[in-house]
Short mmCIF file of N, CA, C and O and ligand atoms in Angstrom, two decimals:
data_model
loop_
_atom_site.label_atom_id
_atom_site.label_comp_id
_atom_site.label_asym_id
_atom_site.label_seq_id
_atom_site.Cartn_x
_atom_site.Cartn_y
_atom_site.Cartn_z
N MET A 126 127.94 113.48 93.90
CA MET A 126 127.14 113.42 92.47
C MET A 126 126.84 114.79 92.07
O MET A 126 126.19 115.67 92.76
N LEU A 127 127.45 115.22 90.96
CA LEU A 127 127.58 116.73 90.61
C LEU A 127 126.17 117.36 90.26
O LEU A 127 125.95 118.30 90.81
N ALA A 128 125.31 116.66 89.54
CA ALA A 128 124.09 117.19 89.35
C ALA A 128 123.24 117.46 90.58
O ALA A 128 122.58 118.31 90.74
N PHE A 129 123.32 116.53 91.54
CA PHE A 129 122.63 116.64 92.72
C PHE A 129 123.29 117.79 93.60
O PHE A 129 122.33 118.66 94.01
N ASN A 130 124.43 117.83 93.49
CA ASN A 130 125.31 118.84 94.27
C ASN A 130 124.86 120.21 93.89
O ASN A 130 124.54 121.16 94.66
N ASN A 131 124.92 120.23 92.60
CA ASN A 131 124.60 121.69 91.87
C ASN A 131 122.99 121.99 92.12
O ASN A 131 122.79 123.25 92.42
N ALA A 132 122.22 121.26 91.94
CA ALA A 132 120.79 121.61 91.82
C ALA A 132 120.12 121.31 93.23
O ALA A 132 119.00 122.07 93.42
N CYS A 133 120.36 120.27 94.04
CA CYS A 133 119.73 120.02 95.19
C CYS A 133 120.16 120.14 96.50
O CYS A 133 119.57 120.52 97.39
N ARG A 134 121.58 120.05 96.61
CA ARG A 134 122.03 119.88 97.81
C ARG A 134 122.10 121.15 98.70
O ARG A 134 122.24 121.16 99.91
N THR A 135 121.95 122.28 98.11
CA THR A 135 121.66 123.46 98.98
C THR A 135 120.57 123.42 99.84
O THR A 135 120.59 123.92 101.00
N CYS A 136 119.62 122.47 99.54
CA CYS A 136 118.39 122.40 100.37
C CYS A 136 118.14 120.92 100.88
O CYS A 136 117.31 120.86 101.94
N HIS A 137 118.58 119.89 100.25
CA HIS A 137 118.45 118.50 100.63
C HIS A 137 119.71 117.80 100.88
O HIS A 137 120.69 117.95 100.33
N THR A 138 119.61 116.79 101.89
CA THR A 138 120.60 115.68 101.83
C THR A 138 119.84 114.62 101.79
O THR A 138 118.67 114.48 101.84
N LEU A 139 120.77 113.50 101.78
CA LEU A 139 120.14 111.95 101.70
C LEU A 139 120.27 111.39 102.97
O LEU A 139 120.02 110.02 103.01
N LYS A 140 120.63 112.09 103.93
CA LYS A 140 120.66 111.41 105.32
C LYS A 140 119.37 111.41 106.14
O LYS A 140 118.70 112.48 106.07
N GLU A 141 119.12 110.24 106.67
CA GLU A 141 117.95 110.20 107.36
C GLU A 141 117.63 111.11 108.54
O GLU A 141 118.65 111.35 109.22
N GLY A 142 116.66 111.82 108.46
CA GLY A 142 116.29 112.68 109.61
C GLY A 142 117.15 114.10 109.48
O GLY A 142 116.75 114.94 110.14
N ASP A 143 117.72 114.25 108.36
CA ASP A 143 118.56 115.45 108.25
C ASP A 143 117.59 116.41 107.30
O ASP A 143 118.00 116.58 106.00
N ASN A 144 116.80 117.06 107.96
CA ASN A 144 116.04 117.97 107.18
C ASN A 144 116.68 119.46 107.32
O ASN A 144 117.28 119.92 108.31
N ARG A 145 116.94 120.11 106.07
CA ARG A 145 117.39 121.37 106.13
C ARG A 145 116.40 122.33 105.75
O ARG A 145 115.20 122.16 106.13
N LEU A 146 116.55 123.33 104.62
CA LEU A 146 115.58 124.20 104.02
C LEU A 146 114.48 123.22 103.36
O LEU A 146 113.25 123.37 103.45
N GLY A 147 114.97 121.91 102.77
CA GLY A 147 114.09 120.94 102.16
C GLY A 147 114.05 119.71 103.10
O GLY A 147 115.08 119.59 103.92
N PRO A 148 113.24 118.86 102.96
CA PRO A 148 113.27 117.46 103.80
C PRO A 148 114.18 116.55 103.25
O PRO A 148 114.73 116.66 102.13
N SER A 149 114.80 115.73 104.15
CA SER A 149 115.66 114.69 103.81
C SER A 149 115.06 113.73 102.68
O SER A 149 113.73 113.50 102.61
N LEU A 150 116.01 113.43 101.69
CA LEU A 150 115.43 112.72 100.67
C LEU A 150 115.83 111.15 100.68
O LEU A 150 115.86 110.54 99.59
N GLN A 151 116.26 110.81 101.81
CA GLN A 151 116.71 109.47 102.09
C GLN A 151 115.40 108.55 101.77
O GLN A 151 114.29 108.86 102.22
N ALA A 152 115.52 107.53 101.00
CA ALA A 152 114.57 106.69 100.60
C ALA A 152 113.14 107.29 100.04
O ALA A 152 112.20 107.01 100.32
N ILE A 153 113.50 108.44 99.22
CA ILE A 153 112.43 109.20 98.75
C ILE A 153 111.47 108.22 97.70
O ILE A 153 110.34 108.34 97.78
N ILE A 154 112.17 107.29 96.78
CA ILE A 154 111.32 106.64 96.06
C ILE A 154 110.52 105.45 96.74
O ILE A 154 111.05 104.71 97.60
N GLY A 155 109.21 105.52 96.68
CA GLY A 155 108.42 104.76 97.60
C GLY A 155 107.91 105.38 98.79
O GLY A 155 107.16 104.78 99.68
N ARG A 156 108.26 106.60 98.94
CA ARG A 156 107.62 107.36 100.19
C ARG A 156 106.51 108.25 99.79
O ARG A 156 106.49 108.77 98.64
N LYS A 157 105.59 108.33 100.68
CA LYS A 157 104.41 109.10 100.39
C LYS A 157 104.83 110.62 100.44
O LYS A 157 105.53 111.09 101.21
N ALA A 158 104.36 111.38 99.43
CA ALA A 158 104.77 112.89 99.47
C ALA A 158 104.32 113.51 100.70
O ALA A 158 103.30 113.34 101.12
N GLY A 159 105.07 114.43 101.17
CA GLY A 159 104.74 115.20 102.30
C GLY A 159 104.55 114.42 103.63
O GLY A 159 103.89 115.02 104.39
N SER A 160 105.26 113.35 103.88
CA SER A 160 105.15 112.53 104.86
C SER A 160 105.95 112.40 105.99
O SER A 160 105.75 111.85 107.00
N LEU A 161 107.15 113.21 105.91
CA LEU A 161 108.03 113.19 107.09
C LEU A 161 107.27 113.75 108.12
O LEU A 161 106.89 114.95 108.20
N PRO A 162 107.34 113.30 109.44
CA PRO A 162 106.59 113.84 110.57
C PRO A 162 107.30 115.04 111.05
O PRO A 162 106.59 115.97 111.67
N ASP A 163 108.59 115.25 110.91
CA ASP A 163 109.23 116.27 111.65
C ASP A 163 109.76 117.56 110.57
O ASP A 163 110.66 118.16 110.71
N PHE A 164 109.10 117.54 109.43
CA PHE A 164 109.18 118.56 108.37
C PHE A 164 108.03 119.31 108.16
O PHE A 164 106.84 118.96 107.96
N ALA A 165 108.13 120.74 108.18
CA ALA A 165 106.90 121.56 108.03
C ALA A 165 106.67 121.84 106.47
O ALA A 165 107.20 122.78 105.99
N TYR A 166 105.83 120.83 105.95
CA TYR A 166 105.57 120.90 104.56
C TYR A 166 104.44 122.09 104.45
O TYR A 166 103.85 122.37 105.30
N SER A 167 104.38 122.39 103.14
CA SER A 167 103.18 123.24 102.70
C SER A 167 101.99 122.46 102.73
O SER A 167 102.22 121.21 102.61
N SER A 168 100.89 122.82 102.85
CA SER A 168 99.58 122.07 102.88
C SER A 168 99.59 121.40 101.37
O SER A 168 99.06 120.33 101.47
N ALA A 169 100.13 122.05 100.42
CA ALA A 169 99.95 121.42 99.06
C ALA A 169 100.69 120.16 98.88
O ALA A 169 100.27 119.20 98.52
N MET A 170 102.04 120.27 99.63
CA MET A 170 102.67 118.99 99.66
C MET A 170 102.11 117.98 100.43
O MET A 170 102.05 116.68 100.25
N LYS A 171 101.70 118.39 101.77
CA LYS A 171 101.21 117.47 102.73
C LYS A 171 99.98 116.72 102.18
O LYS A 171 99.81 115.56 102.33
N ASP A 172 99.14 117.34 101.34
CA ASP A 172 97.95 116.87 100.83
C ASP A 172 97.97 116.37 99.32
O ASP A 172 97.02 116.01 98.74
N ALA A 173 99.20 116.25 98.84
CA ALA A 173 99.53 115.81 97.45
C ALA A 173 98.94 114.40 97.22
O ALA A 173 98.35 114.17 96.11
N GLY A 174 98.76 113.58 98.25
CA GLY A 174 98.18 112.17 98.05
C GLY A 174 98.80 111.29 96.98
O GLY A 174 97.99 110.55 96.33
N PHE A 175 100.07 111.15 96.88
CA PHE A 175 100.65 110.19 96.08
C PHE A 175 101.86 109.64 96.69
O PHE A 175 102.49 110.32 97.59
N VAL A 176 102.49 108.57 96.05
CA VAL A 176 103.78 108.07 96.48
C VAL A 176 104.84 108.35 95.47
O VAL A 176 104.33 108.32 94.25
N TRP A 177 105.84 108.85 95.81
CA TRP A 177 107.06 109.19 94.96
C TRP A 177 107.51 107.95 94.01
O TRP A 177 108.00 106.98 94.91
N ASP A 178 107.41 107.90 92.96
CA ASP A 178 108.20 106.94 91.89
C ASP A 178 108.87 107.72 90.92
O ASP A 178 109.03 108.91 91.00
N ARG A 179 109.52 106.98 90.13
CA ARG A 179 110.46 107.58 89.17
C ARG A 179 109.88 108.70 88.33
O ARG A 179 110.39 109.84 88.06
N ASP A 180 108.73 108.31 87.83
CA ASP A 180 108.03 109.20 86.88
C ASP A 180 107.56 110.46 87.53
O ASP A 180 107.72 111.54 87.02
N LYS A 181 106.98 110.37 88.84
CA LYS A 181 106.59 111.50 89.45
C LYS A 181 107.78 112.47 89.77
O LYS A 181 107.65 113.69 89.71
N LEU A 182 109.02 111.81 90.21
CA LEU A 182 110.04 112.55 90.39
C LEU A 182 110.56 113.37 89.21
O LEU A 182 111.04 114.62 89.21
N ASP A 183 110.57 112.65 88.16
CA ASP A 183 111.06 113.17 86.90
C ASP A 183 110.22 114.52 86.61
O ASP A 183 110.77 115.57 86.20
N ARG A 184 108.84 114.44 86.72
CA ARG A 184 108.02 115.35 86.22
C ARG A 184 108.10 116.60 87.23
O ARG A 184 108.13 117.80 87.03
N PHE A 185 108.40 116.23 88.62
CA PHE A 185 108.49 117.13 89.58
C PHE A 185 109.76 117.93 89.52
O PHE A 185 109.84 119.19 89.62
N ILE A 186 110.80 117.35 89.21
CA ILE A 186 112.07 118.05 88.97
C ILE A 186 112.14 119.02 87.75
O ILE A 186 112.81 119.97 87.70
N ALA A 187 111.43 118.55 86.69
CA ALA A 187 111.22 119.46 85.71
C ALA A 187 110.36 120.51 85.88
O ALA A 187 110.65 121.56 85.37
N ASP A 188 109.37 120.39 86.56
CA ASP A 188 108.41 121.57 86.75
C ASP A 188 107.66 121.23 88.04
O ASP A 188 106.50 120.75 88.15
N PRO A 189 108.10 121.63 89.32
CA PRO A 189 107.50 121.38 90.52
C PRO A 189 105.94 121.53 90.65
O PRO A 189 105.12 120.85 91.04
N GLY A 190 105.63 122.96 90.17
CA GLY A 190 104.35 123.45 90.21
C GLY A 190 103.27 122.75 89.34
O GLY A 190 102.26 122.78 89.66
N ALA A 191 103.77 122.03 88.25
CA ALA A 191 102.91 121.15 87.50
C ALA A 191 102.48 119.93 88.19
O ALA A 191 101.37 119.35 87.88
N VAL A 192 103.40 119.43 89.20
CA VAL A 192 102.98 118.15 89.95
C VAL A 192 102.38 118.25 91.15
O VAL A 192 101.45 117.68 91.52
N VAL A 193 102.85 119.51 91.84
CA VAL A 193 102.14 119.86 93.20
C VAL A 193 101.96 121.31 93.19
O VAL A 193 102.85 122.08 93.73
N PRO A 194 100.83 121.68 92.54
CA PRO A 194 100.68 123.20 92.64
C PRO A 194 100.54 123.76 93.90
O PRO A 194 100.01 123.21 94.82
N GLY A 195 101.13 124.92 94.08
CA GLY A 195 101.32 125.64 95.37
C GLY A 195 102.34 125.15 96.24
O GLY A 195 102.36 125.45 97.56
N ASN A 196 103.19 124.28 95.91
CA ASN A 196 104.35 123.72 96.74
C ASN A 196 105.31 124.89 97.02
O ASN A 196 105.34 125.91 96.48
N ARG A 197 106.07 124.55 98.16
CA ARG A 197 107.09 125.72 98.58
C ARG A 197 108.40 125.41 98.22
O ARG A 197 109.31 125.98 98.97
N MET A 198 108.81 124.52 97.22
CA MET A 198 110.15 124.31 96.91
C MET A 198 110.62 125.54 95.99
O MET A 198 110.73 125.43 94.74
N LYS A 199 110.95 126.53 96.64
CA LYS A 199 111.31 127.71 95.88
C LYS A 199 112.71 128.33 96.52
O LYS A 199 112.94 128.13 97.77
N PRO A 200 113.58 128.99 95.80
CA PRO A 200 113.33 129.38 94.42
C PRO A 200 113.99 128.07 93.57
O PRO A 200 115.42 128.23 93.46
N PHE A 201 113.35 127.15 93.17
CA PHE A 201 113.82 126.26 92.28
C PHE A 201 113.21 126.19 91.08
O PHE A 201 112.00 126.03 90.97
N GLY A 202 113.75 126.44 89.88
CA GLY A 202 113.21 126.67 88.63
C GLY A 202 112.88 125.43 87.77
O GLY A 202 112.16 125.67 86.81
N GLY A 203 113.40 124.31 88.27
CA GLY A 203 113.21 123.11 87.30
C GLY A 203 114.44 122.76 86.60
O GLY A 203 115.04 123.76 86.11
N ILE A 204 114.50 121.64 86.14
CA ILE A 204 115.69 121.21 85.26
C ILE A 204 114.96 120.68 83.93
O ILE A 204 114.33 119.70 83.95
N ALA A 205 115.23 121.65 82.87
CA ALA A 205 114.69 120.99 81.55
C ALA A 205 115.36 119.85 80.84
O ALA A 205 114.80 119.15 80.22
N ALA A 206 116.66 119.53 81.26
CA ALA A 206 117.37 118.52 80.55
C ALA A 206 117.13 117.08 80.95
O ALA A 206 117.31 116.87 82.19
N PRO A 207 116.44 116.31 80.21
CA PRO A 207 115.97 114.96 80.79
C PRO A 207 117.18 113.99 81.18
O PRO A 207 117.08 113.48 82.18
N ASP A 208 118.36 114.27 80.63
CA ASP A 208 119.40 113.43 80.99
C ASP A 208 119.92 113.76 82.42
O ASP A 208 120.39 113.09 83.11
N VAL A 209 119.99 115.18 82.66
CA VAL A 209 120.31 115.51 84.11
C VAL A 209 119.29 115.08 85.09
O VAL A 209 119.72 114.35 86.04
N ARG A 210 118.00 115.14 84.76
CA ARG A 210 116.94 114.59 85.59
C ARG A 210 117.20 113.17 85.81
O ARG A 210 117.08 112.62 86.93
N ALA A 211 117.53 112.36 84.80
CA ALA A 211 117.79 110.87 84.95
C ALA A 211 118.77 110.59 85.78
O ALA A 211 118.87 109.75 86.73
N ARG A 212 120.01 111.34 85.74
CA ARG A 212 120.97 111.07 86.62
C ARG A 212 120.73 111.37 88.10
O ARG A 212 121.22 110.65 89.08
N ILE A 213 120.09 112.51 88.29
CA ILE A 213 119.58 112.85 89.57
C ILE A 213 118.79 111.56 90.23
O ILE A 213 119.03 111.31 91.45
N ILE A 214 117.77 111.17 89.53
CA ILE A 214 116.90 110.12 89.97
C ILE A 214 117.72 108.70 90.27
O ILE A 214 117.50 108.13 91.33
N ALA A 215 118.58 108.60 89.46
CA ALA A 215 119.49 107.29 89.60
C ALA A 215 120.36 107.50 90.81
O ALA A 215 120.33 106.44 91.60
N TYR A 216 120.80 108.58 91.09
CA TYR A 216 121.56 108.79 92.39
C TYR A 216 120.51 108.60 93.63
O TYR A 216 121.01 108.05 94.55
N LEU A 217 119.33 109.38 93.38
CA LEU A 217 118.43 109.17 94.69
C LEU A 217 118.08 107.76 94.88
O LEU A 217 118.02 107.29 96.12
N GLU A 218 118.05 106.95 93.78
CA GLU A 218 117.75 105.54 93.82
C GLU A 218 118.96 104.78 94.51
O GLU A 218 118.80 104.04 95.42
N SER A 219 120.10 105.05 93.96
CA SER A 219 121.15 104.31 94.42
C SER A 219 121.66 104.48 95.90
O SER A 219 122.11 103.84 96.67
N ALA A 220 121.27 105.74 96.34
CA ALA A 220 121.60 106.17 97.86
C ALA A 220 120.26 105.92 98.65
O ALA A 220 120.37 106.29 99.77
N ALA A 221 119.30 105.08 98.27
CA ALA A 221 118.11 104.97 98.93
C ALA A 221 118.28 104.61 100.49
O ALA A 221 117.68 105.09 101.29
N GLY A 222 119.25 103.77 100.72
CA GLY A 222 119.27 103.16 102.05
C GLY A 222 120.13 104.05 103.01
O GLY A 222 120.30 103.80 104.16
N ARG A 223 120.89 104.87 102.40
CA ARG A 223 121.88 105.65 103.30
C ARG A 223 121.38 106.79 103.98
O ARG A 223 120.29 107.47 103.71
C1 HEC B 1048 115.78 126.18 97.29
C2 HEC B 1048 115.77 124.96 98.09
C3 HEC B 1048 115.49 123.77 97.36
C4 HEC B 1048 115.99 123.24 96.29
C5 HEC B 1048 117.25 123.74 95.56
C6 HEC B 1048 115.50 121.85 96.02
N1 HEC B 1048 114.52 121.71 96.96
FE1 HEC B 1048 113.30 120.03 96.92
N2 HEC B 1048 112.20 120.76 98.42
C7 HEC B 1048 112.30 122.06 98.92
C8 HEC B 1048 111.45 122.25 100.03
C9 HEC B 1048 111.29 123.59 100.77
C10 HEC B 1048 110.55 121.16 99.85
C11 HEC B 1048 109.16 121.10 100.71
C12 HEC B 1048 108.03 121.77 99.67
C13 HEC B 1048 106.82 121.81 100.41
O1 HEC B 1048 106.51 121.56 101.49
O2 HEC B 1048 105.77 122.30 99.46
C14 HEC B 1048 111.07 120.31 98.94
C15 HEC B 1048 110.42 119.09 98.69
C16 HEC B 1048 110.98 118.13 97.78
C17 HEC B 1048 110.47 116.85 97.51
C18 HEC B 1048 109.30 116.14 98.22
C19 HEC B 1048 109.78 115.48 99.59
C20 HEC B 1048 108.65 114.85 100.18
O3 HEC B 1048 108.98 114.41 101.31
O4 HEC B 1048 107.53 114.53 99.79
C21 HEC B 1048 111.22 116.19 96.63
C22 HEC B 1048 111.13 114.84 96.04
C23 HEC B 1048 112.24 117.20 96.40
N3 HEC B 1048 112.17 118.27 97.03
C24 HEC B 1048 113.41 116.96 95.54
C25 HEC B 1048 114.42 117.85 95.09
C26 HEC B 1048 115.23 117.63 94.02
C27 HEC B 1048 115.58 116.27 93.30
C28 HEC B 1048 116.18 118.73 94.03
C29 HEC B 1048 117.28 118.91 93.05
C30 HEC B 1048 116.85 118.71 91.67
C31 HEC B 1048 115.43 119.67 94.86
N4 HEC B 1048 114.60 119.17 95.55
C32 HEC B 1048 115.93 121.05 94.93
C33 HEC B 1048 113.48 122.74 98.81
C34 HEC B 1048 114.35 122.74 97.65
#
């Protein structure tokens, strides 16, 4: 999926347990933020205290610092285009079980 490959795949995969620079995004929708046991999250992400849904993801991909201030997802500047964000989220959703 092109938008995901361009913007996210340097740091993330959708394979369960496959943590790279960023945590695996397998089944991310419905997962508690900062909750994978074997990834070294920032304390900001670990303590974010919410469950990822489409709306949270959309706002996070647009501007990570606005949703989880102090997070360590760097250097990722955010994606301004709503249609690109929507495609990435649809991809994350469609690949949820893989
Ligand atoms: C430069 C590497 C990098 C890029 C590019 C990147 N991320 Fe991340 N991502 C991270 C890191 C590192 C974390 C952990 C942040 C923390 O602990 O504060 C993270 C965390 C996340 C989380 C929270 C995961 C959880 O378990 O709570 C989501 C969701 C996420 N990224 C989605 C994306 C998406 C979607 C893209 C592409 C639009 C993307 N990221 C691009 C490095 C990256």
